[in-house]
Every structure is written in structure tokens, then in C-alpha cells.
Amino acid sequence: AQKITQTQPGMFVQEKEAVTLDCTYDTSDQSYGLFWYKQPSSGEMIFLIYQGSYDEQNATEGRYSLNFQKARKSANLVISASQLGDSAMYFCAMREGPNFGNEKLTFGTGTRLTIIP
Amino acid sequence: KAGVTQTPRYLIKTRGQQVTLSCSPISGHRSVSWYQQTPGQGLQFLFEYFSETQRNKGNFPGRFSGRQFSNSRSEMNVSTLELGDSALYLCASSPLDRATYEQYFGPGTRLTVT
């Protein structure tokens, strides 16, 4: 079974609109972390936001927020007021187990977001 | 603070050859992880080194190996290259401070095997 599922291969969004990128995960660990990364065409992975499994509040970083629904095992990324520079691949990733001593990230297949002027 | 650097950025090799890729983590970071990215398999974890020791390993054949030096720089080696090894190889480093839990990625090395 896939540990990280991103069901939207591609999305087109009008500039200035909000966009939600879906991510569901599967783990039996109680302690885990969820990440979103952005990968522009240059190839470098850019960290956007992190949510720990024990965090009670949804994480926010500027225009990015993570809609964490633990019971549904869902960790959707919300980008408010999209900009042309947001066009990129977006990956959801998970680290299972305690944070220290475990750096392995499992990635989803990604969503290609295109912002239309 | 300088970011994660990877050399070379691009590489073309022939089947059967071997290749060594290098990664210099952010100063002070002691953990270095390697990932392979291909269109077919996506992003897959190769291995992670911490204080010169391999701490975690992904599901790759023994042709893929790595090491870490005392200054935390890491190298990965692929022997007997196959066409399927063509990929973007990404290196990431992590700080000891777990406040952000973030991994910082380098720009990657794009390997083409012909």
C-alpha cells in the first residue's frame, strides 16, 4: 500500500486564487511528521511546511497552511492568494517514528501546479 | 550560511562504468541523506549518514553505496551503472536542532547513463 498518496497529478489555478493540494498518508506509528516540499523546474527541493503528529494546531507558514485531519490521515496543503512563482511540483512526505535518529522521508508522487495569469 | 552543495551538477556515463557523487552539507549539519528521483519511481530514499555511520538504508541494490567523512561531507558511489540508474540524485542535510525538523536539499546531480 502507498504510504503517501497524492491523487492530483496536475492542477491549473487562476492567479490570486487559493488552492488546496491533497495528501493522504498511511502509518501505524503514533509519532510521525508530515512535510510539504516544492520542486521548481530547477530541481531543488524547497521546504514549505511541517506538521507533527502530536501538534494540535494546523501549521502555517506565510501563505502556506496545512490542513491536518489526523482521524482521516489527511494533510492537505493550502496556498492562499496564488502567484505565478508558485508554479512547480509539490510533494507531500512523511517521516515515521520519532524525529531524532530517523531522517528517512517517504514521498508521494507529487502534484504539478500551474498558475494561470 | 551556504546551502547544501552537490557536485557535479550534470554527469554522463556509459553502462558498466562507476560514478561518485559528492555532497557538502550546510555547516554544522551532521546528518546527510541521499535520494534518487526518476519519472517512473519518483523520489526514493537511498541512505542516511550521521557522524560517519550509515544510520538508515533504503531498498536499493548493493551497487549503491555511500560514505561520510569527518567533516560531514558525503559521497555516494554507483558501480556497474545501468540505464535505469539515470536519475536526479538529491542530497539533504539536517541540523541537530530539531526545532524545525526540516531537511535542506541541494540542487541535485543529474546522472545520465547511455
PDB file of C-alpha atoms in Angstrom:
ATOM      1  CA  ALA A   1       0.000   0.000   0.000  1.00  0.00           C
ATOM      2  CA  GLN A   2       1.151   3.506  -0.730  1.00  0.00           C
ATOM      3  CA  LYS A   3       2.295   5.328   2.376  1.00  0.00           C
ATOM      4  CA  ILE A   4       1.727   8.750   0.828  1.00  0.00           C
ATOM      5  CA  THR A   5      -0.989   9.316  -1.762  1.00  0.00           C
ATOM      6  CA  GLN A   6      -1.358  12.438  -3.850  1.00  0.00           C
ATOM      7  CA  THR A   7      -4.340  11.954  -6.134  1.00  0.00           C
ATOM      8  CA  GLN A   8      -3.984  15.109  -8.224  1.00  0.00           C
ATOM      9  CA  PRO A   9      -1.287  14.666 -10.896  1.00  0.00           C
ATOM     10  CA  GLY A  10      -1.853  18.204 -12.171  1.00  0.00           C
ATOM     11  CA  MET A  11      -3.802  21.319 -11.305  1.00  0.00           C
ATOM     12  CA  PHE A  12      -4.433  24.617 -13.069  1.00  0.00           C
ATOM     13  CA  VAL A  13      -5.364  27.577 -10.900  1.00  0.00           C
ATOM     14  CA  GLN A  14      -6.028  31.213 -11.682  1.00  0.00           C
ATOM     15  CA  GLU A  15      -3.571  33.685 -10.211  1.00  0.00           C
ATOM     16  CA  LYS A  16      -4.645  35.128  -6.829  1.00  0.00           C
ATOM     17  CA  GLU A  17      -6.987  32.225  -6.114  1.00  0.00           C
ATOM     18  CA  ALA A  18      -6.455  29.823  -3.220  1.00  0.00           C
ATOM     19  CA  VAL A  19      -5.507  26.235  -3.996  1.00  0.00           C
ATOM     20  CA  THR A  20      -5.649  23.010  -1.999  1.00  0.00           C
ATOM     21  CA  LEU A  21      -3.300  20.150  -2.763  1.00  0.00           C
ATOM     22  CA  ASP A  22      -4.433  16.806  -1.395  1.00  0.00           C
ATOM     23  CA  CYS A  23      -2.331  14.333   0.568  1.00  0.00           C
ATOM     24  CA  THR A  24      -3.346  11.228   2.481  1.00  0.00           C
ATOM     25  CA  TYR A  25      -0.954   9.021   4.386  1.00  0.00           C
ATOM     26  CA  ASP A  26      -0.805   5.589   5.925  1.00  0.00           C
ATOM     27  CA  THR A  27       1.177   4.698   9.031  1.00  0.00           C
ATOM     28  CA  SER A  28       0.752   2.637  12.165  1.00  0.00           C
ATOM     29  CA  ASP A  29       3.212   4.794  14.122  1.00  0.00           C
ATOM     30  CA  GLN A  30       1.827   7.196  16.711  1.00  0.00           C
ATOM     31  CA  SER A  31       4.746   9.560  16.218  1.00  0.00           C
ATOM     32  CA  TYR A  32       5.335  10.875  12.719  1.00  0.00           C
ATOM     33  CA  GLY A  33       5.911  14.072  10.798  1.00  0.00           C
ATOM     34  CA  LEU A  34       4.370  15.372   7.611  1.00  0.00           C
ATOM     35  CA  PHE A  35       6.112  17.707   5.194  1.00  0.00           C
ATOM     36  CA  TRP A  36       5.385  19.592   2.029  1.00  0.00           C
ATOM     37  CA  TYR A  37       8.145  20.416  -0.427  1.00  0.00           C
ATOM     38  CA  LYS A  38       8.099  22.478  -3.618  1.00  0.00           C
ATOM     39  CA  GLN A  39      10.266  21.492  -6.567  1.00  0.00           C
ATOM     40  CA  PRO A  40      10.652  24.100  -9.333  1.00  0.00           C
ATOM     41  CA  SER A  41      11.937  23.066 -12.736  1.00  0.00           C
ATOM     42  CA  SER A  42      15.492  23.684 -11.490  1.00  0.00           C
ATOM     43  CA  GLY A  43      15.196  20.513  -9.409  1.00  0.00           C
ATOM     44  CA  GLU A  44      15.958  21.740  -5.913  1.00  0.00           C
ATOM     45  CA  MET A  45      13.508  20.706  -3.189  1.00  0.00           C
ATOM     46  CA  ILE A  46      12.273  23.663  -1.157  1.00  0.00           C
ATOM     47  CA  PHE A  47      10.780  23.037   2.276  1.00  0.00           C
ATOM     48  CA  LEU A  48       7.384  24.663   2.755  1.00  0.00           C
ATOM     49  CA  ILE A  49       5.769  23.432   5.950  1.00  0.00           C
ATOM     50  CA  TYR A  50       5.890  20.760   8.663  1.00  0.00           C
ATOM     51  CA  GLN A  51       3.213  19.174  10.869  1.00  0.00           C
ATOM     52  CA  GLY A  52       3.987  16.831  13.733  1.00  0.00           C
ATOM     53  CA  SER A  53       1.544  14.089  14.624  1.00  0.00           C
ATOM     54  CA  TYR A  54       1.183  15.469  18.151  1.00  0.00           C
ATOM     55  CA  ASP A  55       0.708  19.066  17.055  1.00  0.00           C
ATOM     56  CA  GLU A  56      -2.813  20.140  17.935  1.00  0.00           C
ATOM     57  CA  GLN A  57      -2.867  23.231  15.761  1.00  0.00           C
ATOM     58  CA  ASN A  58      -2.585  23.265  11.986  1.00  0.00           C
ATOM     59  CA  ALA A  59       0.811  24.506  10.829  1.00  0.00           C
ATOM     60  CA  THR A  60       1.060  27.812   8.964  1.00  0.00           C
ATOM     61  CA  GLU A  61       3.988  29.454   7.172  1.00  0.00           C
ATOM     62  CA  GLY A  62       3.119  32.685   5.423  1.00  0.00           C
ATOM     63  CA  ARG A  63       0.785  31.871   2.514  1.00  0.00           C
ATOM     64  CA  TYR A  64       1.042  28.146   3.244  1.00  0.00           C
ATOM     65  CA  SER A  65      -1.094  26.266   5.715  1.00  0.00           C
ATOM     66  CA  LEU A  66      -1.504  22.582   6.361  1.00  0.00           C
ATOM     67  CA  ASN A  67      -4.988  21.243   6.929  1.00  0.00           C
ATOM     68  CA  PHE A  68      -4.228  18.312   9.245  1.00  0.00           C
ATOM     69  CA  GLN A  69      -7.052  15.844   9.845  1.00  0.00           C
ATOM     70  CA  LYS A  70      -5.492  13.080  11.891  1.00  0.00           C
ATOM     71  CA  ALA A  71      -8.501  10.745  12.023  1.00  0.00           C
ATOM     72  CA  ARG A  72      -8.804  10.847   8.253  1.00  0.00           C
ATOM     73  CA  LYS A  73      -4.999  10.631   7.830  1.00  0.00           C
ATOM     74  CA  SER A  74      -5.083  13.677   5.648  1.00  0.00           C
ATOM     75  CA  ALA A  75      -2.547  16.522   5.373  1.00  0.00           C
ATOM     76  CA  ASN A  76      -3.642  18.890   2.640  1.00  0.00           C
ATOM     77  CA  LEU A  77      -1.577  21.925   1.679  1.00  0.00           C
ATOM     78  CA  VAL A  78      -3.443  25.187   1.209  1.00  0.00           C
ATOM     79  CA  ILE A  79      -1.795  28.026  -0.688  1.00  0.00           C
ATOM     80  CA  SER A  80      -3.599  31.323  -0.336  1.00  0.00           C
ATOM     81  CA  ALA A  81      -3.502  34.051  -2.992  1.00  0.00           C
ATOM     82  CA  SER A  82      -1.518  32.019  -5.517  1.00  0.00           C
ATOM     83  CA  GLN A  83       1.258  33.673  -7.506  1.00  0.00           C
ATOM     84  CA  LEU A  84       2.872  32.840 -10.845  1.00  0.00           C
ATOM     85  CA  GLY A  85       6.007  31.789  -8.959  1.00  0.00           C
ATOM     86  CA  ASP A  86       4.010  29.036  -7.252  1.00  0.00           C
ATOM     87  CA  SER A  87       4.017  27.019 -10.486  1.00  0.00           C
ATOM     88  CA  ALA A  88       6.027  23.891  -9.617  1.00  0.00           C
ATOM     89  CA  MET A  89       5.791  20.279  -8.489  1.00  0.00           C
ATOM     90  CA  TYR A  90       4.596  19.838  -4.917  1.00  0.00           C
ATOM     91  CA  PHE A  91       5.451  16.790  -2.857  1.00  0.00           C
ATOM     92  CA  CYS A  92       3.937  15.556   0.353  1.00  0.00           C
ATOM     93  CA  ALA A  93       6.309  13.489   2.508  1.00  0.00           C
ATOM     94  CA  MET A  94       6.243  11.628   5.800  1.00  0.00           C
ATOM     95  CA  ARG A  95       8.808  10.696   8.415  1.00  0.00           C
ATOM     96  CA  GLU A  96       7.662   7.774  10.553  1.00  0.00           C
ATOM     97  CA  GLY A  97       8.719   7.211  14.116  1.00  0.00           C
ATOM     98  CA  PRO A  98      10.491   9.624  16.446  1.00  0.00           C
ATOM     99  CA  ASN A  99      12.116  12.622  14.869  1.00  0.00           C
ATOM    100  CA  PHE A 100      15.584  12.121  16.280  1.00  0.00           C
ATOM    101  CA  GLY A 101      17.688   9.419  14.696  1.00  0.00           C
ATOM    102  CA  ASN A 102      15.393   8.961  11.733  1.00  0.00           C
ATOM    103  CA  GLU A 103      15.790  11.115   8.672  1.00  0.00           C
ATOM    104  CA  LYS A 104      14.103   8.877   6.092  1.00  0.00           C
ATOM    105  CA  LEU A 105      11.369  10.666   4.189  1.00  0.00           C
ATOM    106  CA  THR A 106       8.771   8.819   2.127  1.00  0.00           C
ATOM    107  CA  PHE A 107       7.428  10.962  -0.684  1.00  0.00           C
ATOM    108  CA  GLY A 108       4.205  10.969  -2.634  1.00  0.00           C
ATOM    109  CA  THR A 109       4.130  11.095  -6.425  1.00  0.00           C
ATOM    110  CA  GLY A 110       3.613  14.825  -6.490  1.00  0.00           C
ATOM    111  CA  THR A 111       1.176  17.346  -7.941  1.00  0.00           C
ATOM    112  CA  ARG A 112       2.186  19.656 -10.764  1.00  0.00           C
ATOM    113  CA  LEU A 113       0.629  23.052 -10.060  1.00  0.00           C
ATOM    114  CA  THR A 114       0.327  25.598 -12.852  1.00  0.00           C
ATOM    115  CA  ILE A 115      -0.774  29.138 -12.062  1.00  0.00           C
ATOM    116  CA  ILE A 116      -2.578  30.869 -14.926  1.00  0.00           C
ATOM    117  CA  PRO A 117      -2.205  34.654 -15.241  1.00  0.00           C
TER     118      PRO A 117
ATOM    119  CA  LYS B   1      25.110  30.458   5.586  1.00  0.00           C
ATOM    120  CA  ALA B   2      25.878  28.482   2.437  1.00  0.00           C
ATOM    121  CA  GLY B   3      23.339  25.856   1.397  1.00  0.00           C
ATOM    122  CA  VAL B   4      23.852  22.215   0.532  1.00  0.00           C
ATOM    123  CA  THR B   5      26.146  21.848  -2.443  1.00  0.00           C
ATOM    124  CA  GLN B   6      26.369  18.911  -4.794  1.00  0.00           C
ATOM    125  CA  THR B   7      28.989  18.186  -7.406  1.00  0.00           C
ATOM    126  CA  PRO B   8      28.959  17.640 -10.239  1.00  0.00           C
ATOM    127  CA  ARG B   9      25.603  19.060 -11.316  1.00  0.00           C
ATOM    128  CA  TYR B  10      25.458  17.038 -14.512  1.00  0.00           C
ATOM    129  CA  LEU B  11      27.124  13.794 -15.462  1.00  0.00           C
ATOM    130  CA  ILE B  12      27.001  11.468 -18.453  1.00  0.00           C
ATOM    131  CA  LYS B  13      28.320   7.949 -18.034  1.00  0.00           C
ATOM    132  CA  THR B  14      28.273   4.720 -20.003  1.00  0.00           C
ATOM    133  CA  ARG B  15      26.680   1.469 -18.903  1.00  0.00           C
ATOM    134  CA  GLY B  16      29.056  -0.592 -16.805  1.00  0.00           C
ATOM    135  CA  GLN B  17      31.059   2.371 -15.532  1.00  0.00           C
ATOM    136  CA  GLN B  18      31.022   3.597 -11.966  1.00  0.00           C
ATOM    137  CA  VAL B  19      30.311   7.073 -10.668  1.00  0.00           C
ATOM    138  CA  THR B  20      30.912   9.056  -7.493  1.00  0.00           C
ATOM    139  CA  LEU B  21      28.718  11.963  -6.460  1.00  0.00           C
ATOM    140  CA  SER B  22      29.614  14.431  -3.749  1.00  0.00           C
ATOM    141  CA  CYS B  23      27.530  16.354  -1.239  1.00  0.00           C
ATOM    142  CA  SER B  24      28.648  19.080   1.173  1.00  0.00           C
ATOM    143  CA  PRO B  25      26.044  19.728   3.866  1.00  0.00           C
ATOM    144  CA  ILE B  26      25.269  23.027   5.496  1.00  0.00           C
ATOM    145  CA  SER B  27      27.938  23.935   8.025  1.00  0.00           C
ATOM    146  CA  GLY B  28      27.173  22.302  11.362  1.00  0.00           C
ATOM    147  CA  HIS B  29      24.793  19.690   9.935  1.00  0.00           C
ATOM    148  CA  ARG B  30      25.931  16.164  10.717  1.00  0.00           C
ATOM    149  CA  SER B  31      23.213  14.144   9.020  1.00  0.00           C
ATOM    150  CA  VAL B  32      23.271  13.650   5.250  1.00  0.00           C
ATOM    151  CA  SER B  33      20.610  11.744   3.316  1.00  0.00           C
ATOM    152  CA  TRP B  34      20.550  10.729  -0.327  1.00  0.00           C
ATOM    153  CA  TYR B  35      17.507  10.332  -2.581  1.00  0.00           C
ATOM    154  CA  GLN B  36      17.030   9.130  -6.136  1.00  0.00           C
ATOM    155  CA  GLN B  37      14.364  10.774  -8.291  1.00  0.00           C
ATOM    156  CA  THR B  38      13.155   9.175 -11.517  1.00  0.00           C
ATOM    157  CA  PRO B  39       9.995   9.741 -13.574  1.00  0.00           C
ATOM    158  CA  GLY B  40       8.947   6.129 -13.050  1.00  0.00           C
ATOM    159  CA  GLN B  41       9.728   5.534  -9.380  1.00  0.00           C
ATOM    160  CA  GLY B  42       9.515   9.064  -8.043  1.00  0.00           C
ATOM    161  CA  LEU B  43      11.582  10.086  -5.051  1.00  0.00           C
ATOM    162  CA  GLN B  44      13.156   7.197  -3.199  1.00  0.00           C
ATOM    163  CA  PHE B  45      15.363   7.191  -0.106  1.00  0.00           C
ATOM    164  CA  LEU B  46      18.803   5.704  -0.656  1.00  0.00           C
ATOM    165  CA  PHE B  47      20.607   6.046   2.687  1.00  0.00           C
ATOM    166  CA  GLU B  48      21.434   8.380   5.532  1.00  0.00           C
ATOM    167  CA  TYR B  49      24.733   9.027   7.262  1.00  0.00           C
ATOM    168  CA  PHE B  50      25.259  10.544  10.670  1.00  0.00           C
ATOM    169  CA  SER B  51      28.674  11.044  12.248  1.00  0.00           C
ATOM    170  CA  GLU B  52      30.338   8.903   9.560  1.00  0.00           C
ATOM    171  CA  THR B  53      27.978   5.963  10.165  1.00  0.00           C
ATOM    172  CA  GLN B  54      25.202   4.724   7.935  1.00  0.00           C
ATOM    173  CA  ARG B  55      22.128   5.053  10.099  1.00  0.00           C
ATOM    174  CA  ASN B  56      19.382   4.101   7.674  1.00  0.00           C
ATOM    175  CA  LYS B  57      19.221   2.422   4.283  1.00  0.00           C
ATOM    176  CA  GLY B  58      16.604   2.235   1.566  1.00  0.00           C
ATOM    177  CA  ASN B  59      15.769  -0.665  -0.686  1.00  0.00           C
ATOM    178  CA  PHE B  60      18.497  -0.388  -3.304  1.00  0.00           C
ATOM    179  CA  PRO B  61      20.975  -2.989  -4.575  1.00  0.00           C
ATOM    180  CA  GLY B  62      24.491  -3.181  -3.212  1.00  0.00           C
ATOM    181  CA  ARG B  63      25.801  -1.325  -6.276  1.00  0.00           C
ATOM    182  CA  PHE B  64      24.721   1.811  -4.450  1.00  0.00           C
ATOM    183  CA  SER B  65      26.994   2.733  -1.582  1.00  0.00           C
ATOM    184  CA  GLY B  66      27.986   5.789   0.323  1.00  0.00           C
ATOM    185  CA  ARG B  67      30.227   7.180   2.976  1.00  0.00           C
ATOM    186  CA  GLN B  68      30.608  10.223   5.137  1.00  0.00           C
ATOM    187  CA  PHE B  69      33.790  11.954   6.141  1.00  0.00           C
ATOM    188  CA  SER B  70      34.712  13.536   9.446  1.00  0.00           C
ATOM    189  CA  ASN B  71      33.783  16.993   8.102  1.00  0.00           C
ATOM    190  CA  SER B  72      30.278  15.617   7.325  1.00  0.00           C
ATOM    191  CA  ARG B  73      30.784  15.731   3.561  1.00  0.00           C
ATOM    192  CA  SER B  74      29.305  12.681   1.930  1.00  0.00           C
ATOM    193  CA  GLU B  75      29.852  10.749  -1.252  1.00  0.00           C
ATOM    194  CA  MET B  76      27.710   8.166  -2.928  1.00  0.00           C
ATOM    195  CA  ASN B  77      29.007   5.644  -5.408  1.00  0.00           C
ATOM    196  CA  VAL B  78      27.185   3.627  -8.006  1.00  0.00           C
ATOM    197  CA  SER B  79      29.112   0.761  -9.546  1.00  0.00           C
ATOM    198  CA  THR B  80      28.348  -1.094 -12.772  1.00  0.00           C
ATOM    199  CA  LEU B  81      25.938   1.549 -13.991  1.00  0.00           C
ATOM    200  CA  GLU B  82      22.678   0.513 -15.645  1.00  0.00           C
ATOM    201  CA  LEU B  83      20.416   2.556 -17.893  1.00  0.00           C
ATOM    202  CA  GLY B  84      17.849   2.634 -15.097  1.00  0.00           C
ATOM    203  CA  ASP B  85      20.266   4.494 -12.848  1.00  0.00           C
ATOM    204  CA  SER B  86      19.665   7.632 -14.910  1.00  0.00           C
ATOM    205  CA  ALA B  87      18.100   9.981 -12.388  1.00  0.00           C
ATOM    206  CA  LEU B  88      18.343  13.142 -10.368  1.00  0.00           C
ATOM    207  CA  TYR B  89      20.264  12.368  -7.183  1.00  0.00           C
ATOM    208  CA  LEU B  90      19.393  14.673  -4.327  1.00  0.00           C
ATOM    209  CA  CYS B  91      21.302  15.136  -1.132  1.00  0.00           C
ATOM    210  CA  ALA B  92      19.778  16.602   2.027  1.00  0.00           C
ATOM    211  CA  SER B  93      21.286  17.645   5.333  1.00  0.00           C
ATOM    212  CA  SER B  94      19.710  18.046   8.741  1.00  0.00           C
ATOM    213  CA  PRO B  95      20.741  20.017  11.813  1.00  0.00           C
ATOM    214  CA  LEU B  96      20.914  18.622  15.311  1.00  0.00           C
ATOM    215  CA  ASP B  97      18.394  21.212  16.387  1.00  0.00           C
ATOM    216  CA  ARG B  98      15.025  19.563  15.935  1.00  0.00           C
ATOM    217  CA  ALA B  99      13.051  22.785  16.182  1.00  0.00           C
ATOM    218  CA  THR B 100      12.107  22.730  12.536  1.00  0.00           C
ATOM    219  CA  TYR B 101      12.612  19.053  11.653  1.00  0.00           C
ATOM    220  CA  GLU B 102      13.419  20.270   8.169  1.00  0.00           C
ATOM    221  CA  GLN B 103      15.756  18.624   5.716  1.00  0.00           C
ATOM    222  CA  TYR B 104      17.649  21.039   3.488  1.00  0.00           C
ATOM    223  CA  PHE B 105      18.100  19.784  -0.050  1.00  0.00           C
ATOM    224  CA  GLY B 106      20.848  20.509  -2.522  1.00  0.00           C
ATOM    225  CA  PRO B 107      20.295  21.265  -6.227  1.00  0.00           C
ATOM    226  CA  GLY B 108      20.924  17.657  -7.205  1.00  0.00           C
ATOM    227  CA  THR B 109      23.195  15.830  -9.616  1.00  0.00           C
ATOM    228  CA  ARG B 110      21.551  14.787 -12.855  1.00  0.00           C
ATOM    229  CA  LEU B 111      23.098  11.497 -13.979  1.00  0.00           C
ATOM    230  CA  THR B 112      22.530  10.177 -17.484  1.00  0.00           C
ATOM    231  CA  VAL B 113      23.622   6.647 -18.298  1.00  0.00           C
ATOM    232  CA  THR B 114      23.967   5.802 -22.001  1.00  0.00           C
TER     233      THR B 114
END
